[in-house]
Short mmCIF file of C-alpha atoms and ligand atoms in Angstrom, two decimals:
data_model
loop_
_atom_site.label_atom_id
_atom_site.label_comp_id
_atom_site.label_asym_id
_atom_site.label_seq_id
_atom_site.Cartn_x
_atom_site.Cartn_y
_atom_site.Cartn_z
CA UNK V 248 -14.94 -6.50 17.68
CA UNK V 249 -17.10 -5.78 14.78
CA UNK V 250 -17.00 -8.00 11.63
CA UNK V 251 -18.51 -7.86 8.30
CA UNK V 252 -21.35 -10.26 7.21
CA UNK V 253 -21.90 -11.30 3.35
CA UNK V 254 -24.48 -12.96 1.53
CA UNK V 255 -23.25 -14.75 -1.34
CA UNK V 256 -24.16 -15.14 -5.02
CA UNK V 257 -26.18 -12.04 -5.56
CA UNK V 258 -25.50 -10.53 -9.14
CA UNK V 259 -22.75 -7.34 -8.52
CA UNK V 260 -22.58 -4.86 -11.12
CA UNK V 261 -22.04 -1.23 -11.77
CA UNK V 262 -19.69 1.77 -11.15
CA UNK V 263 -17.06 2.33 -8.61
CA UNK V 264 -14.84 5.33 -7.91
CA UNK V 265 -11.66 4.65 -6.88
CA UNK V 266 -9.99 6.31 -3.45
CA UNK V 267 -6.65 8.05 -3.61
CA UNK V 268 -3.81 5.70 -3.09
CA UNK V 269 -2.44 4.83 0.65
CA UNK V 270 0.86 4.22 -0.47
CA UNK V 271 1.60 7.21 -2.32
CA UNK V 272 -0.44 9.40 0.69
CA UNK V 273 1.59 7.73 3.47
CA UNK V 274 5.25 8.55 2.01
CA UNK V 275 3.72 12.20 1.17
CA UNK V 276 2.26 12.52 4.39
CA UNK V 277 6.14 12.43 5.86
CA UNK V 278 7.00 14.43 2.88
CA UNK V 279 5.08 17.43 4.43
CA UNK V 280 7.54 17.27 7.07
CA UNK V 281 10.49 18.98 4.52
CA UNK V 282 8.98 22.40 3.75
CA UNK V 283 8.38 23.04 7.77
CA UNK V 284 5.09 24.60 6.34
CA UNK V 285 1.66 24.38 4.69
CA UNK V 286 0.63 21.44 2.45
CA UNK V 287 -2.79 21.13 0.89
CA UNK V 288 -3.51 17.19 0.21
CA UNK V 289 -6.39 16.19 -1.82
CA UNK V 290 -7.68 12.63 -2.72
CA UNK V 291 -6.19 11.86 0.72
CA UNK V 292 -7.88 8.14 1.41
CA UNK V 293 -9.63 8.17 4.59
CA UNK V 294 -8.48 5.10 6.00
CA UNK V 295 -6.56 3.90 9.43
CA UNK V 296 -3.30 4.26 8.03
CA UNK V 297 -4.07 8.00 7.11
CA UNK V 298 -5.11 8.45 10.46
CA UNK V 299 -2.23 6.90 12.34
CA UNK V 300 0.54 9.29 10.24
CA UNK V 301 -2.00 12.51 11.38
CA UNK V 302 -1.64 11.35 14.77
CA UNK V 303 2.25 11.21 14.62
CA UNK V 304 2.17 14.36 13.02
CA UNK V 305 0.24 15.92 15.94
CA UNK V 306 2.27 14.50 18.35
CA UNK V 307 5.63 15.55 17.11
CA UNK V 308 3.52 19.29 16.85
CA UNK V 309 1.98 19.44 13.61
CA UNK V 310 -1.61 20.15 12.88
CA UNK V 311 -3.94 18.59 10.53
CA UNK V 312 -7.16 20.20 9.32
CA UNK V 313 -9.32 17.63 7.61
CA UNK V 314 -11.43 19.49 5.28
CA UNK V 315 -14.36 18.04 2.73
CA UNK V 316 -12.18 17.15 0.01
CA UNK V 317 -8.72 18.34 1.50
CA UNK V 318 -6.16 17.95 4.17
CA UNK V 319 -4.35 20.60 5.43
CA UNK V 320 -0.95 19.86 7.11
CA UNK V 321 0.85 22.53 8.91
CA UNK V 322 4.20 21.63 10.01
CA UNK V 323 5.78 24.68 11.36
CA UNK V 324 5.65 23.90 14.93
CA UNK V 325 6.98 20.65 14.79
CA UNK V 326 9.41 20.43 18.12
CA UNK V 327 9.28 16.69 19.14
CA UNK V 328 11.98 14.24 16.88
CA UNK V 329 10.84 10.89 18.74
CA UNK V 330 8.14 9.05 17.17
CA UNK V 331 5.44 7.33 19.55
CA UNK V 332 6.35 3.29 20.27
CA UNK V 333 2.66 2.83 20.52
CA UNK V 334 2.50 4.71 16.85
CA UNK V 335 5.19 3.02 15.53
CA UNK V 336 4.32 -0.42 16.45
CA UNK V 337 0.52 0.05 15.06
CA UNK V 338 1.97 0.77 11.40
CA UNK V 339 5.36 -0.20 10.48
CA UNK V 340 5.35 2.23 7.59
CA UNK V 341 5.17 5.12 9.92
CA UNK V 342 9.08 4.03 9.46
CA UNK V 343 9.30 6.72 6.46
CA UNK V 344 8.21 9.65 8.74
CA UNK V 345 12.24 8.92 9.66
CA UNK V 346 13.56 10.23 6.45
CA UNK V 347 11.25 12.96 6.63
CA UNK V 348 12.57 14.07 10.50
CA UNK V 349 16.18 13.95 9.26
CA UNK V 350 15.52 15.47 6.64
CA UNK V 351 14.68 18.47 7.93
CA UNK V 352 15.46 18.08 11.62
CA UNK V 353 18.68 15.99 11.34
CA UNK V 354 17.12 14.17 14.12
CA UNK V 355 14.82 11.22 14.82
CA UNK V 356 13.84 8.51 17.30
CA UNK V 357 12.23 5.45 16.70
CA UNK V 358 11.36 2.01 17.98
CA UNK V 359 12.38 -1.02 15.99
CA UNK V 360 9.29 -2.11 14.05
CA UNK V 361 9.27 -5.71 14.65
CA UNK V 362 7.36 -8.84 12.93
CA UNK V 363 4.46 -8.01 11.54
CA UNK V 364 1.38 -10.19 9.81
CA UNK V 365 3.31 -10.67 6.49
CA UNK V 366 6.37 -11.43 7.22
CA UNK V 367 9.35 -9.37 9.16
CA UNK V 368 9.62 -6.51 7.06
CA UNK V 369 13.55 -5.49 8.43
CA UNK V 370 14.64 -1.96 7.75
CA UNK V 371 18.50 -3.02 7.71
CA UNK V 372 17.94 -1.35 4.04
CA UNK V 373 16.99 1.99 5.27
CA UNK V 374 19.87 2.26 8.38
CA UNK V 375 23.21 1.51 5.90
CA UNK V 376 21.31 3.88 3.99
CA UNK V 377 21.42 6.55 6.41
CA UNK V 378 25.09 5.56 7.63
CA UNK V 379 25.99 6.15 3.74
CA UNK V 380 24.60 9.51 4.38
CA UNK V 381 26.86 10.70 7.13
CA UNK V 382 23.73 9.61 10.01
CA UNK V 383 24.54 8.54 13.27
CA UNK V 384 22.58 5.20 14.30
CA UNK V 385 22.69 4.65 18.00
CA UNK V 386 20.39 1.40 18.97
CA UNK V 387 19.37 1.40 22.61
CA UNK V 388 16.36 -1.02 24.43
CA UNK V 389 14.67 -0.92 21.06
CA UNK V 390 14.99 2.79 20.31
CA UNK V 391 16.88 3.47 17.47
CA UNK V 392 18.39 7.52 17.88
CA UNK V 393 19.56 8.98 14.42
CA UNK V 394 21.26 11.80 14.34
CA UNK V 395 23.55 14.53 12.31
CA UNK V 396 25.07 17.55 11.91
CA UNK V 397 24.87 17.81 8.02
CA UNK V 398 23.61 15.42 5.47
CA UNK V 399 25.90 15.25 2.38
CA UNK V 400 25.03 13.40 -1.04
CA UNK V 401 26.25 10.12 -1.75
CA UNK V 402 26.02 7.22 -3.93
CA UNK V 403 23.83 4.75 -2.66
CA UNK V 404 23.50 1.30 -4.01
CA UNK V 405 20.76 -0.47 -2.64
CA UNK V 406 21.44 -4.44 -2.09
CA UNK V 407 17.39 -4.65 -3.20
CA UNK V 408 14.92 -2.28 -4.57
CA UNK V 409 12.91 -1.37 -0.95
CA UNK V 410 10.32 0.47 -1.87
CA UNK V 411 10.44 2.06 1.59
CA UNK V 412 14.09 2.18 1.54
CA UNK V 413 14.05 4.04 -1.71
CA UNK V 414 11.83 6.62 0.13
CA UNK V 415 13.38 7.52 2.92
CA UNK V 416 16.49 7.94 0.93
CA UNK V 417 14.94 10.66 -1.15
CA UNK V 418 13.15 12.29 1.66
CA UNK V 419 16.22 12.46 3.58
CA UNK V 420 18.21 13.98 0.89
CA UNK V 421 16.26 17.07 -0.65
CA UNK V 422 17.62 19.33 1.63
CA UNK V 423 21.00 17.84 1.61
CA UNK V 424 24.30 19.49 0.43
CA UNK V 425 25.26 17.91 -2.88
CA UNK V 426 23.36 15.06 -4.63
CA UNK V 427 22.36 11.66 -3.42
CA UNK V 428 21.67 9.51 -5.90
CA UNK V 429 19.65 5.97 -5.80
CA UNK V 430 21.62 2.49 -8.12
CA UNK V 431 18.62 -0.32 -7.72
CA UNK V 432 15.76 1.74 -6.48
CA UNK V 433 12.45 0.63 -6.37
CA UNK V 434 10.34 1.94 -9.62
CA UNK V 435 6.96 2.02 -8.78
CA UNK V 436 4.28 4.53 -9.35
CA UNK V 437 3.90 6.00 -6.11
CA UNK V 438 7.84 7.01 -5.77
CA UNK V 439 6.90 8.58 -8.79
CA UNK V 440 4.01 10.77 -7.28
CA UNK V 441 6.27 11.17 -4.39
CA UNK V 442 9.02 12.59 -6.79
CA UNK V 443 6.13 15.30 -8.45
CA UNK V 444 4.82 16.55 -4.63
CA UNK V 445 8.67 17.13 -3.66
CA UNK V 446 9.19 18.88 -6.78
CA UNK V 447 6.03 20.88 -6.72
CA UNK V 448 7.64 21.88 -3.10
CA UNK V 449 10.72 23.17 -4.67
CA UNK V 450 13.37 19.95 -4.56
CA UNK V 451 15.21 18.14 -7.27
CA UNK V 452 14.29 14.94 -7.75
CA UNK V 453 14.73 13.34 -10.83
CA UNK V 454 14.70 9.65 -12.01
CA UNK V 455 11.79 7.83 -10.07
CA UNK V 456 10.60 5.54 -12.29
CA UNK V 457 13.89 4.08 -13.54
CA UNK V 458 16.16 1.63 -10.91
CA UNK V 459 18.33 5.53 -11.24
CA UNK V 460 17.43 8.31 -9.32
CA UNK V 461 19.08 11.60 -8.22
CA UNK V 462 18.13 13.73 -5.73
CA UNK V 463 19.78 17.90 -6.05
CA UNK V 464 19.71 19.01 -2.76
CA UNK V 465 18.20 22.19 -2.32
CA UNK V 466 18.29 24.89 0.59
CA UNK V 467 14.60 25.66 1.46
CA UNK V 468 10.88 23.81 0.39
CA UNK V 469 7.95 26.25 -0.10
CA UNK V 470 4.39 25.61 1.15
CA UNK V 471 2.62 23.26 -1.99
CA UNK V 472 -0.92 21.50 -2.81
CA UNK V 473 -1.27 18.40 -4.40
CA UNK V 474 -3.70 15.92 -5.91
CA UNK V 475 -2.61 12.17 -5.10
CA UNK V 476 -2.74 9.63 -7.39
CA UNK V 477 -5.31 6.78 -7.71
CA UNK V 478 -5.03 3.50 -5.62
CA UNK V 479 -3.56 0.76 -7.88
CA UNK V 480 -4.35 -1.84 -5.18
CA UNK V 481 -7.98 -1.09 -4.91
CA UNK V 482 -8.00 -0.67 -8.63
CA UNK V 483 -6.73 -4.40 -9.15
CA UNK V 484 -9.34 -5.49 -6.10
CA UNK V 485 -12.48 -4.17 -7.55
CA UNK V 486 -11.13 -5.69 -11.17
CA UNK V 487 -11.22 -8.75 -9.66
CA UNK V 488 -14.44 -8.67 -7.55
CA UNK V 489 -16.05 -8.34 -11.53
CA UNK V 490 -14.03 -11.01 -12.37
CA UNK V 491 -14.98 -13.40 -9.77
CA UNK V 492 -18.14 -12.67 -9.63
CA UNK V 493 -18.44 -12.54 -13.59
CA UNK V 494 -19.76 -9.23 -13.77
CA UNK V 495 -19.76 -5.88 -16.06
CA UNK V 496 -17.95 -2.99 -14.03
CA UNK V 497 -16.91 0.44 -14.65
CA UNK V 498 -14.14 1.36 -12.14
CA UNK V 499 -13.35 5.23 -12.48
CA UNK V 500 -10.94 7.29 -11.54
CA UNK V 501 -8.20 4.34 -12.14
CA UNK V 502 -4.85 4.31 -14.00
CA UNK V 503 -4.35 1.36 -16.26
CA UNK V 504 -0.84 2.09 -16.74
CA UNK V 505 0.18 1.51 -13.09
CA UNK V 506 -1.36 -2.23 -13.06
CA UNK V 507 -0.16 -3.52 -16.84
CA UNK V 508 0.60 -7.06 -14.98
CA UNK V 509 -2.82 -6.81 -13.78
CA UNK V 510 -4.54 -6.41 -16.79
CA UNK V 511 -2.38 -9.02 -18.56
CA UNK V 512 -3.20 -11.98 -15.73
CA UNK V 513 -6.83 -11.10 -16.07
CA UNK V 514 -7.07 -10.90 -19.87
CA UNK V 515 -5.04 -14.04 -19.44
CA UNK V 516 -7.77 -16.03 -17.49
CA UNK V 517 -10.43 -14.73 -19.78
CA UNK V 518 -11.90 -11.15 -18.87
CA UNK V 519 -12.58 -8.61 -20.98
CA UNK V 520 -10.86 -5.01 -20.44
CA UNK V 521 -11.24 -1.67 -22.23
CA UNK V 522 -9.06 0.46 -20.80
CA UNK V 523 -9.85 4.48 -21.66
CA UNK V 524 -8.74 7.81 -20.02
CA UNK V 525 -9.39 7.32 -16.27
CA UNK V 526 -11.34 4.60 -16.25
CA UNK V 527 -11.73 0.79 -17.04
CA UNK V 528 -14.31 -1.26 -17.90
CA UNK V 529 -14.32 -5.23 -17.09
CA UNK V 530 -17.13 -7.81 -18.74
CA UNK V 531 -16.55 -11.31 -17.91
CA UNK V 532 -18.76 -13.43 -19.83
CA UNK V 533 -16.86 -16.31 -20.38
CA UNK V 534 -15.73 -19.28 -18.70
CA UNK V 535 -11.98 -18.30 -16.76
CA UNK V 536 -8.85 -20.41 -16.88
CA UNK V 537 -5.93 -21.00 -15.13
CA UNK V 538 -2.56 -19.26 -14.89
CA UNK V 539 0.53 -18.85 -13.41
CA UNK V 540 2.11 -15.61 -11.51
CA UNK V 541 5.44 -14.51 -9.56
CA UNK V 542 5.01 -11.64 -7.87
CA UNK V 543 8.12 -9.05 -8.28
CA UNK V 544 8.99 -5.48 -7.63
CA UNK V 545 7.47 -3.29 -9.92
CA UNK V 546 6.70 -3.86 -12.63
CA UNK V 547 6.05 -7.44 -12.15
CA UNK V 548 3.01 -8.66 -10.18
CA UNK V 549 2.45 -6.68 -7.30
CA UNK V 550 2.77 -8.73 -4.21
CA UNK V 551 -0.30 -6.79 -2.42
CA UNK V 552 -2.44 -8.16 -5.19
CA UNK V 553 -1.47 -11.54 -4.62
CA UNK V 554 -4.01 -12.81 -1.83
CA UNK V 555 -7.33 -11.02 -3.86
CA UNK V 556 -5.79 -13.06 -7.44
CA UNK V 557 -5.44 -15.97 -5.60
CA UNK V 558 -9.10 -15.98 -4.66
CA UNK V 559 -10.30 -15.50 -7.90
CA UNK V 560 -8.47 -18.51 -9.06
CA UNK V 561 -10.02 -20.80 -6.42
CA UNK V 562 -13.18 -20.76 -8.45
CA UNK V 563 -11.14 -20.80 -12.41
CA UNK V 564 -11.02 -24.01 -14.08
CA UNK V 565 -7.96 -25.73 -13.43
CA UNK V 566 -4.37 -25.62 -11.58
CA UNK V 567 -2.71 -22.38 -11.39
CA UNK V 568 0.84 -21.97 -9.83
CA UNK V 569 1.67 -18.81 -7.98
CA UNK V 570 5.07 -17.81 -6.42
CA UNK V 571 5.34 -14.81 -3.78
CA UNK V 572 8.76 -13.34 -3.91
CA UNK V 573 8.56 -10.64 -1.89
CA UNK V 574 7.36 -11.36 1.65
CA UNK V 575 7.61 -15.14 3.18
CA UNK V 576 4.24 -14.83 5.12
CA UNK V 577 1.67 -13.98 2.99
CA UNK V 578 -0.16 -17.11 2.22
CA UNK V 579 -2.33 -17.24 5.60
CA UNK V 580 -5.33 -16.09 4.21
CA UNK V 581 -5.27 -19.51 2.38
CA UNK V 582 -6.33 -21.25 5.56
CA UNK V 583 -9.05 -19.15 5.53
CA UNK V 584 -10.74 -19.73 2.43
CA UNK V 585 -9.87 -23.44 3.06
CA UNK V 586 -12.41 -23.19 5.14
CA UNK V 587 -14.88 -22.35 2.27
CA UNK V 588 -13.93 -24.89 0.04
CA UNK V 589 -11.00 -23.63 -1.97
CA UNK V 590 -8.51 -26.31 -2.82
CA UNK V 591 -4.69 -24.64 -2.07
CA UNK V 592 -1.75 -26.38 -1.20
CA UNK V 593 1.54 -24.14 0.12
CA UNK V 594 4.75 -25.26 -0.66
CA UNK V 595 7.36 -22.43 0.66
CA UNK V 596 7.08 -20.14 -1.47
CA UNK V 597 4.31 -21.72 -4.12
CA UNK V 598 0.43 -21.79 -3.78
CA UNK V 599 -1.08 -24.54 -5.75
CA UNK V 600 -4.61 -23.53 -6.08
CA UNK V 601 -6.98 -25.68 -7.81
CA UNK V 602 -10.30 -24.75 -8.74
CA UNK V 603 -13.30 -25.54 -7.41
CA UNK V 604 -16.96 -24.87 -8.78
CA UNK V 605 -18.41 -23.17 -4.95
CA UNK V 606 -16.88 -21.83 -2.41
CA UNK V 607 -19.36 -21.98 0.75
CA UNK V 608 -19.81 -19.27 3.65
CA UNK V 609 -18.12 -19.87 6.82
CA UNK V 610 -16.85 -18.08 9.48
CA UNK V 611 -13.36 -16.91 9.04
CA UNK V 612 -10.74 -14.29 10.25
CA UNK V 613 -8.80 -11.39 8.27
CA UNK V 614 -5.36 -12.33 8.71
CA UNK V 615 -3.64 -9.20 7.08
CA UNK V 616 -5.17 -6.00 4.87
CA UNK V 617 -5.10 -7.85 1.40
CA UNK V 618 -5.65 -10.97 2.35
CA UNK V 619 -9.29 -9.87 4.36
CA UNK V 620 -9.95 -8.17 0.76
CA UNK V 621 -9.66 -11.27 -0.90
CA UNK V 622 -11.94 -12.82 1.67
CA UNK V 623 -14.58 -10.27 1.22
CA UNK V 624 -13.90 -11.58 -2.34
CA UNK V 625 -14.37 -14.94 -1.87
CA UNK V 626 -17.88 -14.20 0.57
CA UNK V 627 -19.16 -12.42 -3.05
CA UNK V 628 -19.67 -15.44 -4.49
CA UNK V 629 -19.86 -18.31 -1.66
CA UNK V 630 -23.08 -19.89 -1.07
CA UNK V 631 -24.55 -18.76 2.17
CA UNK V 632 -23.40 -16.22 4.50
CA UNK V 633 -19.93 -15.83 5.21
CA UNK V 634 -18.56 -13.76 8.65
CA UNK V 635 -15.32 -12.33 8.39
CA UNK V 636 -13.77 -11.15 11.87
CA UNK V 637 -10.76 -8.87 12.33
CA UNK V 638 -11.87 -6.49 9.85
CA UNK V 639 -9.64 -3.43 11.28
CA UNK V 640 -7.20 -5.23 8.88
CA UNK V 641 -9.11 -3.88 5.92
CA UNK V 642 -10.32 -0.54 6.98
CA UNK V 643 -6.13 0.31 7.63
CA UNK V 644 -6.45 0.51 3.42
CA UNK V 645 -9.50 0.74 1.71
CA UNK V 646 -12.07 4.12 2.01
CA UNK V 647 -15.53 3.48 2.80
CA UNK V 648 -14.70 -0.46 1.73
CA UNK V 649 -18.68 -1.55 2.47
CA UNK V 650 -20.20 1.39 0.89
CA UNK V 651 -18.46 0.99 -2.29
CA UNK V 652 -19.73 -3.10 -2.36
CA UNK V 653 -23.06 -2.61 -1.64
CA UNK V 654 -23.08 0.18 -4.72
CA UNK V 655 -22.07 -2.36 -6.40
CA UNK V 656 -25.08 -5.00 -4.99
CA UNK V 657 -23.09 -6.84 -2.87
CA UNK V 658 -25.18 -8.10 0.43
CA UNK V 659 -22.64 -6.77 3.10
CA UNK V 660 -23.24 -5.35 6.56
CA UNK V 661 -20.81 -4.48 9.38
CA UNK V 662 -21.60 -5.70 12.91
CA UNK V 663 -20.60 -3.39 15.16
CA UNK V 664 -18.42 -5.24 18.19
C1 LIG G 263 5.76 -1.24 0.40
C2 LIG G 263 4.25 -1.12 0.42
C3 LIG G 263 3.61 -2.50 0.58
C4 LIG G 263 4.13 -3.45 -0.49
C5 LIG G 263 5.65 -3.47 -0.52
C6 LIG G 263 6.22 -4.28 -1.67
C7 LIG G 263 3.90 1.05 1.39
C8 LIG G 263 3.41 1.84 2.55
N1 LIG G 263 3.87 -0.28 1.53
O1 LIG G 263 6.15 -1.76 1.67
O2 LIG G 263 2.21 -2.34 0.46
O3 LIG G 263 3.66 -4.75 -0.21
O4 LIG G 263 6.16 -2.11 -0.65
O5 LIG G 263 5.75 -3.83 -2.88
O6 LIG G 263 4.27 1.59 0.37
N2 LIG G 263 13.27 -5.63 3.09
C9 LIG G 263 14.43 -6.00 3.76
N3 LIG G 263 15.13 -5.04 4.41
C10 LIG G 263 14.74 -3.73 4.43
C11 LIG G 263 13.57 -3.36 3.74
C12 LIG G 263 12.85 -4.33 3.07
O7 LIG G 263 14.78 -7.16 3.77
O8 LIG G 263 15.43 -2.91 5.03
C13 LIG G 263 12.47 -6.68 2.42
C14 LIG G 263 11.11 -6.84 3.07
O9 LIG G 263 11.18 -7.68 4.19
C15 LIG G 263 10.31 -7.42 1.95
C16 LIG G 263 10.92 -6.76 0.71
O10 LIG G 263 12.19 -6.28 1.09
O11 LIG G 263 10.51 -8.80 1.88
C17 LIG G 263 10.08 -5.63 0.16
O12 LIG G 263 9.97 -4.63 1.12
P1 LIG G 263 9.77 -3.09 0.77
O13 LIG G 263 9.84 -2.87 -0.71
O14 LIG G 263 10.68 -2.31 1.62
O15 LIG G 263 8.27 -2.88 1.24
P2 LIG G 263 7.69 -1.72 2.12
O16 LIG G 263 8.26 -0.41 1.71
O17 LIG G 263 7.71 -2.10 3.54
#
């Protein structure tokens, strides 16, 4: 198993480019499934998750043709409706490639997701969903068989805004007769770049955004090519490497708008921000304080920043209080950077993280994608060498990870395992 090694407390500063976002590329990457034809992707991240959704692809009879700066999907030949268990288990969200199959297919099998490192992550959301949609749910040994003659718009009132959920709903209803719309839909930016693809393809889809969206459905989807949008997450990540490390940082190709709550909690603490077309710049001269967060749906906190803020405030003078709302599991990286000296106690749902002056290398464990981040984080500014294991965690998100640090100065390597 490889795992990355860090040597703390060397002086990180620079420019960074940010990847294309994995949570807008995985919903589009099931999008492709609608038009039953050519899609040009660019700013595709290449990471694990990427990956995974080209191999379902190819095994339900698509092809994928990476090129330098594009990816070609072709789904024209698709003739398989039953998504790999192996597949499915690897990345829960492959669950979305569902709403792409019926769709267009009116058809799909799947395995039941399961637990996962987080925190369950049920998809109760996304089945009443399809029921409301005239789909057939049959649940058998795990596999879960959906299926339909027709798919007719309906209201559908979502009990909480899923941001998968809200997904699947629209990709199952472009090509729908009538309009479906969406009461308490998620609202964040990548539904929205999800929205422009499907409408660059030729559907109806307006709303995404708002907690209100309606989808027109529309008979055919025509081939399309499309730019996706920046990765928030990694955004937010690299804004608070400079801030932990208390560094000067340009981070291009980022859109401030998309992480407002990030910007806030970091001016907040202390850091300075410009924020201009495209790009942001972070100087962190002074001394950083404590705060308090909740993460929410959007446009609160994001929960996948959580773990990488939390590890910037082991090393801020003072208490800070943080609440996760949206997943019960998600403080286990804390046990980890225990280990280095931070001082967090979990209550349920609370961290209480008090700050320390050093955080010291050790040898820990990724326990989940953001939460090895926030260790690589944490290793920045330790003293000594720090070893993180289970580092397939991060690659499933973030595009040539150890290339970008070490642009930046950071004394990383990978071990190969
Ligand atoms: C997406 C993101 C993930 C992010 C999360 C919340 C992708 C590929 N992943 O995940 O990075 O952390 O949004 O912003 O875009 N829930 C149910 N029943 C359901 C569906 C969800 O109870 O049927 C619960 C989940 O367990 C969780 C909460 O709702 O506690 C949020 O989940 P959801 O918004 O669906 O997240 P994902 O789409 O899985």
């Amino acid at each position: 198993m490889s795992e990355y090694i860090i040597k703390g407390g060397k002086r990180l500063e620079g420019t960074v480019n940010i990847s294309g976002s994995k949570n807008a590329a995985l919903p589009i990457i099931a999008a492709c499934l609608l038009n039953g034809g050519k899609s040009i992707l660019y700013n595709v991240p290449k990471i694990h998750d990427t990956e995974m959704m080209f191999e379902i692809l190819k095994s339900l009879g698509g092809t994928v043709e990476k090129k330098k700066n594009k990816v070609i999907i072709d789904t024209n030949k698709i003739n398989k409706f039953e998504i790999p268990e192996n597949l499915m288990r690897q990345m829960r969200s492959s669950v979305i490639l569902v709403g792409g199959l019926l769709g267009k297919y009116k058809k799909a099998i799947f395995s039941y997701p399961g637990g996962c490192d987080i925190g369950t992550r049920p998809i109760e959301l996304h089945l009443k969903a399809f029921e409301k949609l005239g789909i057939n749910i049959s649940k058998n040994y795990g596999n879960i068989e959906c299926f339909c003659d027709k798919i007719i718009g309906k209201k559908i009132d979502l009990d909480f805004p899923s941001v998968g959920a809200t997904e699947n709903v629209i990709l199952t209803s472009c090509l729908a007769e009538g309009t479906t719309i969406i009461n308490n839909a998620a609202r964040e930016p990548e539904i929205i770049d999800l929205q422009n693809f499907l409408n660059k393809m030729g559907a109806k889809v307006k709303g995404a955004g708002s907690s209100h969206i309606e989808i027109e459905g529309v008979k055919h989807l025509k081939d399309v090519s499309y730019n996706i949008m920046p990765d928030r997450i990694e955004t937010g990540t690299f804004l608070c490497l400079a801030a932990i490390n208390h560094s000067e940082m340009l981070i291009k190709n980022a859109d401030a708008n998309h992480i407002t709550p990030i910007i806030n909690k970091l001016e907040e603490i202390g850091c300075n921000l410009e924020v201009e077309k495209n790009q942001i710049k972070i100087k962190v001269a002074k001394k950083l304080r404590a705060v308090d967060i909740k993460t929410m749906p959007y446009p609160g906190f994001p929960t996948d920043m959580q773990s990488v803020f939390v590890t910037l405030l082991t090393v801020v003078k003072g208490t800070s209080v943080v609440v996760e709302n949206i997943f019960e599991n998600r403080y286990r990286f804390t046990q980890e950077l225990t280990r280095m000296g931070a001082k967090i106690t979990i209550e349920g749902k609370t961290a209480i993280v008090k700050g320390v002056k050093k955080l010291y290398g050790a040898n820990v464990k990724a326990t989940d994608l953001r939460g090895g981040a926030a260790l690589v984080l944490a290793g920045s500014v330790a003293k000594g060498i720090t070893k993180i294991q289970n580092i397939e965690y991060i690659l499933r998100g973030y595009e040539d990870f150890v290339k970008k640090l070490q642009g930046l100065g950071l004394d990383i390597d990978i071990i190969k395992g």
